[in-house]
XYZ file of C-alpha atoms in Angstrom:
166
model
C 69.372 120.500 102.642
C 65.700 119.927 103.402
C 64.854 120.247 99.712
C 67.306 117.476 98.736
C 66.030 113.954 98.318
C 68.907 112.207 100.096
C 67.444 108.763 99.450
C 67.346 109.367 95.677
C 70.874 110.799 95.699
C 72.209 107.814 97.652
C 70.361 105.400 95.369
C 72.010 107.032 92.331
C 75.445 106.896 93.980
C 75.003 103.220 94.816
C 73.966 102.494 91.219
C 77.024 104.358 89.933
C 79.309 102.510 92.347
C 77.872 99.233 91.140
C 78.640 100.255 87.539
C 82.083 101.489 88.632
C 82.954 98.031 89.972
C 83.530 96.850 86.408
C 86.930 98.545 86.604
C 87.945 96.082 89.310
C 87.834 93.422 86.604
C 91.197 94.721 85.371
C 92.754 92.849 88.287
C 91.770 89.652 86.459
C 93.224 90.656 83.075
C 96.727 89.319 82.635
C 99.346 90.451 80.183
C 101.785 88.266 78.279
C 104.649 89.478 80.502
C 105.940 87.294 83.307
C 106.242 88.340 86.944
C 107.814 85.933 89.411
C 106.430 82.786 87.780
C 103.034 84.263 86.869
C 101.646 86.791 84.405
C 101.596 90.542 85.040
C 98.175 92.078 85.654
C 97.009 95.209 83.870
C 96.972 97.240 87.137
C 100.610 96.266 87.751
C 101.510 97.564 84.296
C 99.586 100.791 84.885
C 101.312 101.291 88.249
C 104.815 100.817 86.855
C 103.968 103.070 83.888
C 102.815 105.798 86.282
C 106.033 105.465 88.279
C 108.113 105.541 85.095
C 106.269 108.646 83.893
C 106.866 110.342 87.239
C 110.565 109.479 87.001
C 110.954 110.931 83.512
C 108.861 114.014 84.169
C 110.859 114.694 87.343
C 114.187 114.084 85.610
C 113.494 116.145 82.474
C 111.713 119.430 81.961
C 109.045 118.228 79.556
C 106.606 120.980 78.659
C 103.555 118.857 79.454
C 100.696 118.802 81.912
C 101.928 116.163 84.368
C 98.459 115.350 85.663
C 97.158 114.882 82.142
C 99.955 112.391 81.412
C 99.041 110.514 84.605
C 95.355 110.488 83.612
C 96.164 109.157 80.133
C 98.277 106.356 81.586
C 95.741 105.565 84.293
C 92.864 105.188 81.839
C 94.579 103.913 78.675
C 94.107 100.181 79.283
C 90.525 100.154 80.575
C 89.305 98.782 77.244
C 91.318 95.628 77.947
C 88.394 94.632 80.168
C 86.630 93.658 76.940
C 89.418 93.567 74.326
C 92.034 91.659 76.317
C 95.770 92.323 76.068
C 97.686 92.592 72.823
C 101.200 91.764 73.984
C 104.572 93.023 72.903
C 105.613 89.857 71.101
C 106.719 89.212 67.509
C 104.679 86.009 67.124
C 101.424 87.619 68.245
C 100.045 89.994 65.670
C 97.842 92.914 66.510
C 95.599 92.299 63.481
C 92.319 94.048 64.148
C 93.667 95.341 67.452
C 92.644 98.954 66.863
C 89.105 97.932 65.939
C 88.808 95.513 68.899
C 90.022 98.165 71.287
C 87.707 100.848 69.914
C 84.721 98.494 70.071
C 85.659 97.585 73.651
C 86.080 101.249 74.594
C 82.681 102.158 73.153
C 81.090 99.343 75.133
C 82.778 100.673 78.267
C 81.499 104.179 77.539
C 78.018 102.684 77.940
C 78.783 100.471 80.945
C 80.656 102.907 83.175
C 79.052 105.634 85.312
C 78.489 108.776 83.250
C 81.139 110.867 84.998
C 83.837 108.205 84.428
C 82.558 107.354 80.940
C 82.861 110.951 79.762
C 86.375 111.257 81.160
C 87.430 107.899 79.747
C 86.042 108.711 76.303
C 88.031 111.930 76.150
C 91.225 110.281 77.377
C 90.839 107.185 75.184
C 90.688 109.212 71.972
C 93.457 111.573 73.053
C 95.718 108.600 73.805
C 94.839 106.845 70.540
C 95.187 109.935 68.341
C 98.427 111.110 69.974
C 97.890 114.693 68.837
C 98.962 116.183 72.179
C 102.406 116.154 73.725
C 100.893 114.508 76.790
C 99.458 111.647 74.729
C 102.728 111.148 72.854
C 104.632 110.970 76.143
C 102.046 108.662 77.749
C 102.233 106.269 74.778
C 106.042 106.280 74.801
C 106.065 105.582 78.555
C 103.514 102.799 78.157
C 105.629 101.087 75.498
C 108.892 101.666 77.365
C 107.418 100.145 80.511
C 106.844 96.835 78.721
C 110.406 96.815 77.397
C 111.956 97.728 80.752
C 109.820 95.099 82.459
C 111.107 92.426 80.104
C 114.750 93.133 81.003
C 114.181 90.886 84.016
C 112.360 88.174 82.052
C 114.578 87.132 79.157
C 112.614 83.882 78.705
C 109.850 86.017 77.143
C 112.232 87.293 74.444
C 111.818 84.422 72.002
C 111.811 85.842 68.483
C 112.665 89.403 69.496
C 114.890 91.257 67.059
C 116.093 94.840 66.744
C 113.591 95.344 63.931
C 110.720 94.067 66.087
C 111.540 96.513 68.895
C 111.633 99.591 66.627
């Protein structure tokens, strides 16, 4: 250990932690969905999506990497730090949503610590491309979570039709 420059290592870790703190901003990003007289935060949505994924993967024998599904769900909404939420609502169109989200993700790739940025980049594109079974399941869970959540908040349903929910 004598050859290690502990001060330089600690300085780098502190810099990375400072860059990591950007993720805490998700606590301030609110979704369209209601929760007890307020709006749902992105971390609340991620938590319930993770729980829903665990339920389904425990209930059914999906041939997927469970940890990969969890990682995809955990990271999928980070870009909302810069892009904001595009809600599940018929009156709010997602025009330009894909481009906004990709631009936001690329900005995050630069702003996050390298180790998180690399992981996020990989997971972001896997989730968006949905070429793996894990990504397809993660996306389905993410969408289902919003619909299940809204079962308790019928006031948010204005304009919802069967066609809209397909």
